[in-house]
Amino acid sequence: MRFLLSRLAALSLLLVSCAAPTPTAAPTLPPTSTTAPSPAPSPTVLPPYRDPSLPVEARIDDLLARMTLEDKLGQMTQVEKGAMKLGDVAPYRIGSVLSGGGGSPLQNDPAGWVRMTGNFQQRALETPLQIPVLYGVDAVHGHNNLLNATIFPHNIGLGAANDPDLARRIARATAIEMMATGIPWNFAPTIAVPQDIRWGRTYEGFSENTEIVTRLGAAYIEGLQAFPDGYVPAPGQTLFVAATPKHFLGDGGTLWETSKTPGYRLDQGDMQMDDAAVRALFLPPYRAAVQSGALVVMASYSSWNGVKMHAHRYLLTDVLKGELGFRGLVVSDWQAVDQIYPGDLYRSIVTAINAGVDMVMVPTDYLTFLRHLRAAVERGDIPPERIDDAVRRILRVKFALGLFERPAPLGQEETLAAFQARIRSPEHLALAREAVRKSLVLLKNEGQTLPLDKNTPLIFVAGEGAVNLARQTGGWTVDWQGKEGFRTAGTTLLQALQAAIGPQTRVVFDKTGQFAAEKDENGQPLKADVGLVVLAEFPYAEGAGDSASLTLPNEDLQALRALRERADRVVVVIFSGRPVIITDLLPLAEAWVAAWLPGSEGAGVTDVLFGDAPFTGKLPYTWPRRVEQLPMNIHNAAGKTGCDGPLFPFGYGLTTEELSPVILECD
Ligand code: BGC
Ligand code: BGC
């Protein structure tokens, strides 16, 4: 009880300091609990590392000098929240906890998240040095593990919009929704430059074009890290939410069938090209990311000419930390260190740390990891300077986030409440809707079918995707793979359509496209003025989404064929994480729209279908005619035309004023 009271007193102190931060008035944290072997710092004399008026490097020097080997190794350890025993946080000095894809507290609402992250934080502060824990999450299109968050389009849609300011604003909104749950670290953005759209992570990348990725990635990082208007940073704080450009390097450059991960085809596979090509294609986004102040980079599961990135000293240490001058931390990917030498964890850990990995996403068996890491230091397989360098980098991020002054989410009741009020706020929903509008690409518009008239008397709507938010949001939404049937807040395309139409318009939905019940007065099948069908990929993430065929679900194709018979004009909207093969289907509809994975705000699609906003999106990836052409991208499609060329080239996208091009039939 006494402990609790003193902690509450300390928390209110923290709160005061949040409201009026002055470098000298930084509060002393509560005395350490029972686990603390050393005396607590005296309330009047701050140890230098607690003094935010000192330069960060001086604070780190001071703190490092006080740390035991256990303290240091714990800092290098990142554990998945489900595997992390609360009672182990302090004794093992755990430095970081994460939620994996879909990982959430049982009570998946802001209060549940704050309680969970707060519990870990409280334990971390019970250690002698009270080094705060850093909690990380994949908020890759909004704070997507949080139920009822604002879900923005996946990055492929932002690539089609190609608007850096939009990316920056989305990142800021995402950061605010994260901070509403006490989380200051985002494993985003993915700044891959995917070269083969068969990859299950194509949609996580902005584009196959290096320049677009470089620009949007940098803007996104700035949006996460800059303080939002009105936010009062802690003394010494320089980052709002830490970004993690990933996955270093060349995750989007692996070749088909080079993956050694069971069931995967090219995700986590091997990139085979020379140094100059790798640098030209994949390095510029990282250079820009470092210049934008990114302080974390995640290593890639993949390999380069057979060498795992997690073991790649040249890339991680010489290029990233040396040439690019990256001073932050390199975090490994989920259990990726284990893949270096399968079956030999000790050697894998030694290799990864010596190559330049600073923090290991273990993510579950942290006791074994710590045992190996300690042994490696004791045997001299990992030099102590490497450990100190890794810890220095980790502490740099924690200081930059102001965690020592404000150990999120503890003691931040007011700011938390203010941020929570912004989850799915009208402002965030309007931003998501704007992003959807700008991401749509008009592929075909015969007879200027689009825009549609809001007073069209009868509209038939078909396709599961029109009513199923999981198809509209894709992977990395509430669940890792984005499983069907979850409930999160949002507007489906059908709901958006119903809200948009005039009072005289009748909209009927039949997912099969058959509309058997719709007959005229003579009992004949009724024909709609407009048929709208959604063709939607099933949700997927990572290698589970690697696809040899890039086909759409059969039911959807049947719905399109059925609807064709029942509507004068047909409009297709595609929900997909990449271009899919539609060459033979094109004649079945007058208008085709690529909507990517737009997220929770379906009204952005109808805004454009009805002409309230123009089509402005351009293809961020080359759209092939046949899978046999793959990999096909701006580099190898150059100069290929007609039947050898793409169905739609990179950068293509019509406006409603333009005439549809004639599409060649090819066998
Ligand atoms: C986790 C993901 C992780 C994946 C790696 C899943 O169980 O939820 O976050 O990326 O495993 O294989
Ligand atoms: C993915 C990363 C992700 C991590 C944590 C991995 O499987 O490759 O992108 O950040 O899991 O969820």
XYZ file of C-alpha atoms and ligand atoms in Angstrom:
691
model
C 0.000 0.000 0.000
C 2.768 2.394 0.909
C 4.391 1.565 -2.395
C 1.169 2.301 -4.216
C 0.762 5.651 -2.509
C 4.265 6.734 -3.256
C 3.784 5.688 -6.855
C 0.587 7.660 -7.133
C 2.342 10.678 -5.734
C 5.099 10.241 -8.264
C 2.592 9.846 -11.062
C 0.870 13.083 -10.197
C 4.269 14.711 -10.226
C 4.771 13.341 -13.709
C 1.445 14.741 -14.742
C 2.390 18.159 -13.544
C 5.595 17.939 -15.478
C 3.641 16.965 -18.601
C 1.599 20.094 -18.382
C 4.458 22.451 -17.758
C 7.750 20.898 -18.691
C 10.783 22.776 -17.533
C 14.127 21.120 -17.861
C 14.993 21.624 -14.202
C 11.673 20.543 -12.736
C 11.924 16.963 -13.990
C 10.415 14.684 -11.389
C 12.271 11.937 -9.651
C 10.685 8.593 -10.295
C 9.294 6.668 -7.349
C 11.721 4.734 -5.179
C 12.353 1.287 -6.514
C 10.343 -1.601 -5.177
C 11.467 -4.787 -3.507
C 13.452 -5.953 -6.548
C 15.799 -2.989 -6.216
C 19.077 -3.994 -4.607
C 20.630 -0.539 -4.748
C 19.404 2.549 -2.914
C 17.038 4.775 -4.812
C 18.456 8.000 -6.153
C 18.005 10.813 -3.697
C 15.095 13.072 -4.575
C 17.205 16.183 -4.710
C 20.311 15.073 -6.566
C 19.463 13.608 -9.947
C 21.881 11.145 -11.429
C 23.055 12.704 -14.693
C 21.130 10.255 -16.862
C 17.906 11.501 -15.299
C 18.704 15.108 -16.052
C 17.011 16.118 -19.291
C 18.983 19.335 -19.453
C 22.127 17.342 -20.232
C 23.009 16.281 -23.775
C 21.608 12.856 -24.611
C 25.038 11.327 -25.207
C 26.177 12.416 -21.754
C 23.075 10.882 -20.221
C 23.741 7.647 -22.080
C 27.388 7.587 -20.946
C 26.269 7.987 -17.372
C 23.572 5.349 -17.604
C 25.777 2.836 -19.403
C 28.386 3.184 -16.674
C 25.777 2.226 -14.093
C 24.403 -0.776 -15.972
C 25.254 -4.383 -15.150
C 25.649 -6.964 -17.898
C 22.111 -8.189 -17.077
C 20.778 -4.688 -17.527
C 22.414 -4.473 -20.923
C 21.377 -7.869 -22.240
C 17.807 -7.276 -21.101
C 17.693 -4.054 -23.088
C 18.564 -6.008 -26.208
C 15.640 -8.378 -25.690
C 12.209 -7.850 -27.235
C 9.407 -10.199 -26.233
C 5.906 -10.727 -27.601
C 3.370 -9.644 -25.009
C 1.632 -13.020 -24.894
C 4.907 -14.786 -24.047
C 6.109 -12.137 -21.590
C 5.508 -13.124 -17.975
C 4.822 -9.908 -16.092
C 6.900 -11.115 -13.179
C 9.919 -11.616 -15.469
C 10.109 -8.061 -16.788
C 12.081 -6.632 -13.858
C 14.346 -9.589 -12.964
C 15.414 -10.041 -16.591
C 15.542 -6.289 -17.235
C 13.458 -6.706 -20.400
C 13.898 -3.702 -22.663
C 11.051 -4.076 -25.095
C 7.685 -5.760 -25.575
C 5.639 -6.008 -28.756
C 2.272 -7.003 -30.075
C 2.721 -9.205 -33.140
C 0.266 -9.081 -36.031
C -3.223 -9.003 -34.517
C -1.790 -9.157 -30.988
C -4.092 -7.280 -28.631
C -5.219 -7.340 -25.009
C -8.304 -9.440 -24.301
C -10.211 -6.239 -23.785
C -9.397 -4.756 -27.169
C -10.206 -1.128 -26.495
C -8.055 1.858 -25.506
C -8.488 1.208 -21.784
C -7.475 -2.435 -22.239
C -4.365 -1.412 -24.177
C -3.359 1.236 -21.667
C -3.730 -1.243 -18.842
C -1.631 -3.844 -20.651
C 1.181 -1.524 -21.713
C 1.046 0.189 -18.326
C 1.531 -3.123 -16.546
C 4.722 -3.811 -18.470
C 5.935 -0.277 -17.897
C 5.293 -0.439 -14.204
C 7.402 -3.592 -13.909
C 10.233 -2.057 -15.908
C 10.285 0.897 -13.526
C 10.754 -1.481 -10.623
C 14.344 -2.151 -11.684
C 17.182 -0.312 -9.960
C 17.882 1.990 -12.877
C 14.230 2.342 -13.834
C 14.878 2.131 -17.541
C 11.483 2.344 -19.225
C 10.272 -0.426 -21.499
C 9.613 0.400 -25.144
C 6.392 -1.089 -26.540
C 6.076 -1.624 -30.285
C 3.283 -2.553 -32.653
C 2.633 -2.867 -36.392
C 0.332 0.084 -37.070
C 0.801 -0.283 -40.799
C -2.443 1.277 -42.066
C -3.746 2.977 -38.985
C -3.507 1.423 -35.509
C -4.770 -1.781 -37.036
C -4.530 -4.127 -34.038
C -6.872 -1.890 -32.093
C -10.504 -2.754 -32.677
C -12.459 0.165 -34.118
C -9.439 2.253 -35.053
C -9.363 4.349 -38.214
C -8.150 1.990 -40.942
C -6.419 3.782 -43.802
C -5.660 2.356 -47.245
C -2.689 0.008 -47.326
C 0.470 1.599 -48.699
C -0.182 0.482 -52.276
C -3.145 2.888 -52.289
C -0.985 5.693 -50.944
C 1.461 4.922 -53.738
C -1.361 5.371 -56.265
C -2.229 8.697 -54.638
C 1.464 9.619 -54.607
C 0.852 12.546 -52.294
C 3.575 12.961 -49.629
C 1.512 15.396 -47.594
C -1.335 12.873 -47.456
C 1.090 10.164 -46.278
C 2.422 12.536 -43.625
C -1.059 13.354 -42.323
C -2.052 9.680 -42.229
C 1.079 8.828 -40.274
C 0.321 11.607 -37.795
C -3.246 10.394 -37.291
C -1.960 6.849 -36.843
C 0.577 8.025 -34.273
C -2.136 9.825 -32.328
C -4.338 6.716 -32.235
C -1.293 4.702 -31.100
C -0.459 7.168 -28.351
C -4.066 6.901 -27.223
C -3.171 3.342 -26.241
C 0.227 4.140 -24.746
C 2.381 2.946 -27.660
C 5.247 5.133 -28.910
C 6.833 2.751 -31.430
C 5.522 1.745 -34.852
C 7.019 -1.032 -37.013
C 6.241 1.050 -40.084
C 6.550 2.209 -42.792
C 7.490 -0.640 -45.080
C 9.788 1.000 -47.598
C 10.231 -2.067 -49.741
C 10.386 -1.520 -53.482
C 8.541 -4.675 -54.602
C 9.684 -5.906 -58.002
C 7.417 -8.948 -58.303
C 3.721 -8.496 -57.554
C 3.299 -12.177 -56.775
C 4.719 -11.215 -53.381
C 2.188 -11.339 -50.523
C 3.618 -8.064 -49.184
C 3.199 -6.058 -52.393
C 0.456 -3.970 -50.797
C 2.696 -3.019 -47.885
C 4.992 -1.307 -50.363
C 4.077 2.076 -51.830
C 5.355 1.291 -55.312
C 7.741 -0.625 -57.538
C 9.345 2.750 -58.236
C 12.240 3.720 -55.972
C 11.570 7.466 -56.132
C 7.942 7.171 -55.075
C 8.891 4.935 -52.160
C 11.662 7.316 -51.141
C 9.377 10.341 -51.094
C 6.379 8.738 -49.437
C 8.474 6.807 -46.940
C 10.241 9.936 -45.748
C 6.960 11.824 -45.444
C 5.398 8.969 -43.498
C 8.324 8.874 -41.089
C 8.084 12.620 -40.518
C 4.368 12.266 -39.840
C 4.902 9.636 -37.143
C 7.816 11.366 -35.481
C 6.872 15.065 -35.494
C 4.894 16.401 -32.549
C 1.262 17.028 -33.422
C -0.154 20.510 -32.927
C -0.678 21.374 -29.300
C 1.442 18.525 -27.961
C 3.848 19.536 -25.235
C 6.888 17.277 -25.437
C 8.722 16.098 -22.356
C 11.985 17.897 -21.712
C 14.583 16.515 -24.072
C 12.012 14.619 -26.157
C 12.587 14.797 -29.911
C 10.276 12.084 -31.311
C 6.526 11.674 -30.937
C 6.288 8.065 -32.166
C 9.364 6.207 -33.418
C 9.101 4.985 -36.999
C 10.679 1.763 -38.268
C 11.480 1.768 -41.952
C 11.622 -1.919 -42.910
C 12.810 -4.429 -44.026
C 16.468 -3.732 -44.610
C 17.441 -4.450 -47.372
C 15.868 -5.632 -50.587
C 12.838 -7.430 -49.099
C 11.017 -6.656 -52.348
C 13.791 -7.976 -54.552
C 13.671 -11.691 -53.852
C 13.170 -14.224 -56.624
C 10.259 -16.594 -57.120
C 10.781 -19.992 -55.480
C 13.835 -18.904 -53.512
C 12.055 -18.892 -50.155
C 13.104 -21.601 -47.725
C 10.149 -20.912 -45.452
C 7.620 -23.744 -45.824
C 4.632 -22.695 -47.916
C 6.213 -19.398 -48.985
C 7.361 -18.783 -52.572
C 9.349 -15.550 -52.585
C 8.663 -13.907 -49.231
C 11.813 -14.274 -47.093
C 13.656 -15.508 -50.193
C 16.883 -14.552 -51.928
C 17.756 -11.426 -53.888
C 20.293 -12.059 -56.616
C 21.829 -8.926 -58.047
C 25.036 -6.978 -57.842
C 25.955 -4.265 -55.399
C 25.284 -1.410 -57.801
C 21.795 -2.672 -58.649
C 20.906 -3.206 -54.999
C 22.073 0.270 -54.102
C 20.193 1.917 -56.958
C 16.919 0.091 -56.395
C 16.637 -0.316 -52.649
C 18.983 2.005 -50.791
C 17.600 5.499 -51.579
C 14.499 5.105 -49.366
C 16.768 4.253 -46.413
C 19.049 7.180 -47.071
C 16.002 9.461 -47.020
C 14.639 7.707 -43.936
C 17.837 8.321 -42.005
C 17.815 11.943 -43.136
C 14.223 12.214 -41.895
C 15.411 11.192 -38.463
C 14.390 7.533 -38.369
C 15.951 5.943 -35.284
C 14.940 2.338 -35.842
C 15.402 0.077 -38.855
C 14.092 -3.495 -39.027
C 16.226 -6.090 -40.760
C 14.733 -8.253 -43.491
C 14.070 -11.981 -43.313
C 15.406 -12.244 -46.833
C 18.909 -12.939 -48.141
C 21.244 -11.386 -50.661
C 23.098 -13.853 -52.835
C 22.498 -16.487 -50.190
C 23.524 -14.462 -47.139
C 20.763 -13.664 -44.662
C 20.255 -9.946 -44.048
C 20.288 -10.627 -40.313
C 23.846 -11.894 -40.761
C 24.905 -9.211 -43.210
C 27.605 -7.168 -41.527
C 28.434 -5.280 -44.699
C 24.873 -4.036 -45.138
C 23.828 -3.562 -41.507
C 27.046 -2.145 -40.146
C 29.170 -0.831 -43.014
C 26.412 0.552 -45.213
C 23.543 1.441 -42.866
C 25.422 2.507 -39.755
C 28.605 3.586 -41.522
C 27.851 5.067 -44.908
C 24.317 6.238 -44.168
C 25.280 7.439 -40.712
C 22.364 5.699 -38.993
C 22.704 6.212 -35.230
C 19.567 4.404 -34.119
C 18.905 0.736 -33.436
C 18.512 -2.216 -35.773
C 15.744 -4.524 -34.593
C 15.547 -8.052 -35.934
C 12.358 -9.405 -37.421
C 10.145 -11.968 -35.696
C 12.296 -15.007 -34.883
C 14.389 -14.159 -37.920
C 17.698 -14.551 -36.089
C 16.897 -18.257 -35.663
C 16.869 -18.646 -39.453
C 20.561 -17.792 -39.843
C 21.772 -21.218 -38.782
C 18.636 -23.298 -38.325
C 19.065 -25.501 -35.284
C 22.062 -23.565 -33.948
C 20.606 -20.686 -32.007
C 23.831 -19.786 -30.225
C 25.720 -19.312 -33.461
C 22.787 -17.480 -35.012
C 22.648 -14.995 -32.142
C 26.404 -14.414 -32.187
C 26.333 -13.842 -35.940
C 23.363 -11.476 -35.867
C 24.644 -9.292 -33.038
C 28.126 -9.112 -34.514
C 26.627 -8.247 -37.895
C 24.884 -5.253 -36.344
C 21.500 -6.340 -34.955
C 20.973 -4.357 -31.735
C 17.639 -5.563 -30.416
C 16.289 -9.051 -31.023
C 12.579 -9.684 -31.587
C 13.006 -13.040 -29.893
C 9.926 -13.130 -29.652
C 8.889 -15.923 -27.267
C 11.663 -17.931 -25.593
C 13.507 -15.041 -23.991
C 15.129 -17.153 -21.276
C 16.987 -19.278 -23.814
C 17.911 -16.191 -25.799
C 19.317 -14.438 -22.738
C 21.237 -17.530 -21.698
C 22.923 -17.757 -25.120
C 23.583 -14.049 -25.300
C 25.216 -14.047 -21.897
C 27.334 -17.061 -22.744
C 28.436 -15.399 -25.971
C 29.661 -12.333 -24.092
C 31.358 -14.402 -21.399
C 33.158 -16.511 -23.974
C 34.219 -13.443 -25.884
C 32.243 -14.425 -28.989
C 30.514 -11.056 -28.834
C 32.841 -8.231 -27.789
C 31.655 -6.027 -24.903
C 32.009 -2.961 -27.126
C 29.399 -4.407 -29.480
C 27.017 -4.860 -26.542
C 27.644 -1.310 -25.373
C 27.091 0.028 -28.854
C 23.805 -1.879 -29.174
C 22.578 -0.649 -25.799
C 23.668 2.899 -26.560
C 21.557 2.818 -29.709
C 18.552 1.430 -27.852
C 18.838 4.053 -25.119
C 19.105 6.774 -27.727
C 15.632 5.860 -28.934
C 14.215 5.753 -25.422
C 15.679 9.153 -24.597
C 14.473 10.600 -27.901
C 10.946 9.465 -27.037
C 11.160 11.143 -23.657
C 10.395 7.837 -21.972
C 12.594 8.527 -18.958
C 10.580 11.635 -18.222
C 7.243 10.159 -19.275
C 7.234 6.382 -19.232
C 4.241 5.860 -21.508
C 1.471 5.312 -20.672
C 1.932 5.879 -16.948
C 0.948 9.176 -15.474
C -0.495 10.488 -18.709
C -4.206 10.377 -17.996
C -4.896 13.730 -19.582
C -2.966 13.279 -22.794
C -4.301 9.733 -23.150
C -7.859 10.970 -22.862
C -7.218 13.710 -25.391
C -5.747 11.229 -27.864
C -8.488 8.685 -27.230
C -11.050 11.284 -28.232
C -9.389 11.342 -31.629
C -9.769 7.632 -32.423
C -12.179 7.502 -35.343
C -12.804 11.200 -34.873
C -14.582 12.984 -37.736
C -11.192 14.449 -38.673
C -9.505 11.057 -38.920
C -12.407 9.530 -40.812
C -12.390 12.430 -43.269
C -8.672 11.921 -43.781
C -9.129 8.214 -44.437
C -11.924 8.961 -46.883
C -9.757 11.524 -48.677
C -6.989 8.938 -48.947
C -9.383 6.407 -50.473
C -10.603 8.959 -53.022
C -7.064 9.789 -54.069
C -5.950 6.164 -54.282
C -8.484 4.920 -56.833
C -7.187 4.190 -60.316
C -9.612 4.238 -63.253
C -8.529 1.462 -65.621
C -11.316 1.485 -68.160
C -14.363 3.694 -68.744
C -16.114 2.743 -71.936
C -18.854 5.105 -73.042
C -17.999 7.252 -70.046
C -19.999 5.031 -67.748
C -18.403 6.796 -64.807
C -19.220 8.964 -63.011
C -22.550 7.437 -62.083
C -25.703 9.454 -61.658
C -26.967 9.493 -58.067
C -30.495 9.310 -59.423
C -29.959 6.132 -61.412
C -33.324 4.368 -60.867
C -32.044 0.849 -60.194
C -28.571 -0.362 -59.155
C -27.713 -4.014 -58.616
C -24.720 -4.715 -56.394
C -22.894 -8.061 -56.330
C -19.769 -9.622 -54.835
C -18.961 -10.523 -51.237
C -16.493 -7.650 -51.018
C -19.318 -5.116 -51.176
C -20.535 -6.143 -47.731
C -17.445 -7.641 -46.109
C -15.072 -5.223 -44.404
C -12.372 -7.884 -44.112
C -12.032 -7.894 -47.916
C -11.941 -4.131 -47.963
C -9.251 -3.853 -45.294
C -7.081 -6.893 -46.124
C -4.294 -8.369 -43.986
C -2.877 -6.625 -40.910
C -6.344 -5.657 -39.733
C -7.389 -6.793 -36.239
C -5.815 -10.105 -37.192
C -2.380 -10.777 -38.704
C -3.764 -12.399 -41.843
C -6.926 -10.319 -41.709
C -9.377 -13.144 -41.128
C -12.905 -12.945 -42.459
C -15.832 -12.198 -40.242
C -14.290 -9.942 -37.604
C -16.252 -6.915 -36.565
C -14.606 -3.532 -36.572
C -16.090 -0.145 -37.243
C -16.270 1.000 -40.843
C -18.404 1.592 -43.893
C -18.706 -1.115 -46.517
C -19.096 -0.199 -50.154
C -22.768 -1.171 -50.077
C -23.416 1.016 -47.035
C -21.579 3.886 -48.678
C -23.641 3.481 -51.829
C -26.911 3.465 -49.898
C -25.868 6.644 -48.128
C -24.890 8.385 -51.359
C -27.862 7.780 -53.665
C -30.826 10.008 -54.302
C -34.264 9.282 -52.786
C -35.633 7.724 -55.976
C -32.835 5.231 -56.436
C -33.270 1.609 -55.507
C -30.187 -0.434 -54.618
C -30.431 -4.222 -54.395
C -27.642 -6.519 -53.215
C -27.201 -10.153 -54.178
C -23.702 -11.411 -53.705
C -24.111 -13.992 -56.478
C -25.209 -11.426 -59.058
C -28.302 -13.482 -59.937
C -31.070 -11.302 -58.481
C -33.552 -14.126 -58.908
C -36.239 -12.283 -56.961
C -36.032 -9.176 -59.128
C -38.747 -9.539 -61.782
C -40.784 -7.058 -63.771
C -44.619 -7.027 -63.833
C -44.589 -9.798 -66.459
C -42.430 -12.021 -64.332
C -39.403 -11.426 -66.524
C -35.926 -10.862 -64.994
C -35.578 -7.186 -64.209
C -32.596 -5.401 -65.693
C -30.807 -2.753 -63.646
C -29.539 0.459 -65.150
C -26.216 -0.122 -63.467
C -24.620 -3.237 -62.049
C -21.781 -2.783 -59.602
C -19.663 -5.780 -58.736
C -16.827 -5.989 -56.283
C -14.067 -8.444 -57.126
C -11.985 -8.964 -54.006
C -8.975 -11.016 -53.047
C -9.254 -12.964 -49.807
C -7.245 -11.276 -47.037
C -3.647 -12.371 -46.529
C -0.324 -11.226 -45.113
C 3.335 -11.963 -45.816
C 4.311 -15.238 -47.484
C 0.842 -16.753 -47.084
C -0.143 -14.251 -49.753
C 2.537 -15.246 -52.257
C 0.539 -16.162 -55.350
C 1.464 -17.985 -58.528
C -1.786 -17.172 -60.281
C -2.951 -13.747 -59.087
C -6.543 -14.801 -59.597
C -9.682 -13.526 -57.956
C -12.146 -15.766 -56.089
C -14.289 -17.862 -58.407
C -17.562 -16.792 -56.762
C -16.717 -13.200 -57.578
C -16.063 -14.004 -61.234
C -19.344 -15.910 -61.415
C -21.081 -12.919 -59.869
C -19.609 -10.683 -62.555
C -20.792 -12.999 -65.334
C -24.256 -13.277 -63.809
C -24.586 -9.557 -63.264
C -23.531 -8.863 -66.850
C -26.852 -10.393 -67.945
C -28.813 -8.280 -65.515
C -27.520 -4.752 -66.001
C -27.283 -2.327 -68.898
C -23.901 -1.116 -67.785
C -21.508 -2.829 -65.415
C -18.926 -1.246 -63.158
C -16.234 -3.372 -61.499
C -14.451 -2.300 -58.335
C -11.426 -4.433 -57.425
C -10.270 -4.806 -53.821
C -6.798 -6.299 -54.019
C -3.343 -5.970 -52.616
C -1.752 -5.820 -56.089
C -2.636 -5.981 -59.753
C -4.492 -9.209 -60.498
C -5.049 -10.990 -63.800
C -8.189 -9.543 -65.421
C -7.269 -9.509 -69.122
C -10.043 -11.884 -70.248
C -12.600 -10.315 -67.942
C -12.231 -6.748 -69.146
C -14.938 -6.986 -71.857
C -17.492 -8.011 -69.213
C -17.749 -4.507 -67.783
C -17.778 -1.001 -69.183
C -15.868 0.474 -66.255
C -13.035 -0.906 -64.128
C -11.662 0.667 -60.974
C -8.670 -0.534 -58.930
C -9.438 0.389 -55.317
C -6.572 -1.592 -53.665
C -7.267 -2.259 -49.972
C -8.997 0.980 -49.036
C -9.580 0.309 -45.342
C -12.557 1.184 -43.218
C -13.961 4.131 -45.177
C -15.863 2.793 -48.165
C -17.451 6.191 -48.782
C -14.201 7.323 -50.373
C -14.962 4.906 -53.206
C -18.508 6.111 -53.781
C -17.394 9.762 -53.640
C -15.425 9.110 -56.806
C -17.868 6.698 -58.466
C -20.535 9.420 -58.287
C -18.215 12.175 -59.410
C -18.081 14.153 -56.155
C -14.311 13.824 -56.468
C -12.231 13.124 -59.574
C -10.144 10.061 -60.363
C -6.527 11.099 -59.840
C -4.726 7.856 -58.838
C -2.013 6.377 -61.056
C -0.753 2.801 -61.065
C 2.145 2.405 -58.622
C 2.875 -1.030 -60.138
C 2.935 -2.352 -63.694
C -0.252 -4.317 -64.442
C 0.570 -7.523 -66.361
C -1.565 -9.316 -68.934
C -0.571 -12.819 -67.945
C 1.251 -14.393 -64.999
C 3.797 -15.812 -67.418
C 5.088 -12.262 -67.852
C 6.070 -12.007 -64.203
C 8.122 -10.590 -62.739
C 7.184 -7.558 -64.783
C 7.970 -4.054 -63.595
C 9.054 -0.646 -64.887
C 12.564 -1.917 -65.383
C 11.969 -5.001 -67.463
C 8.738 -3.841 -69.152
C 10.494 -0.875 -70.710
C 10.033 -0.922 -74.454
C 7.613 -3.863 -74.388
C 4.356 -3.054 -76.127
C 1.322 -4.792 -77.539
C 0.850 -8.352 -76.447
C 4.325 -8.511 -74.947
C 3.737 -5.408 -72.906
C 1.711 -4.872 -69.769
C -2.066 -4.652 -69.746
C -1.659 -1.225 -68.143
C 1.757 0.360 -67.730
C 3.202 1.803 -64.553
C 1.802 5.311 -64.004
C -1.386 4.614 -65.962
C -4.731 5.949 -64.751
C -7.615 7.585 -66.615
C -9.744 10.562 -65.702
C -13.453 10.463 -66.519
C -12.887 13.002 -69.298
C -10.501 10.706 -71.146
C -11.546 8.082 -73.634
C -10.798 4.500 -72.716
C -7.908 3.065 -74.681
C -8.485 0.133 -76.983
C -7.272 -2.984 -75.225
C -5.647 -5.529 -77.501
C -6.772 -9.112 -77.392
C -3.771 -11.399 -77.145
C -3.362 -15.124 -76.688
C 2.567 -13.009 -35.566
C 3.046 -11.981 -36.547
C 4.339 -12.384 -37.097
C 4.296 -13.798 -37.642
C 5.646 -14.225 -38.095
C 2.539 -14.363 -36.216
O 2.115 -15.325 -35.312
O 1.287 -12.669 -35.126
O 3.197 -10.733 -35.968
O 4.681 -11.494 -38.108
O 3.803 -14.692 -36.675
O 5.645 -15.498 -38.611
C 6.991 -9.093 -40.066
C 7.321 -7.694 -39.638
C 6.566 -7.336 -38.387
C 6.833 -8.360 -37.313
C 6.083 -8.080 -36.038
C 7.105 -10.073 -38.942
O 6.624 -11.302 -39.328
O 7.847 -9.478 -41.121
O 7.011 -6.807 -40.679
O 6.927 -6.055 -37.969
O 6.452 -9.626 -37.774
O 4.742 -8.303 -36.170
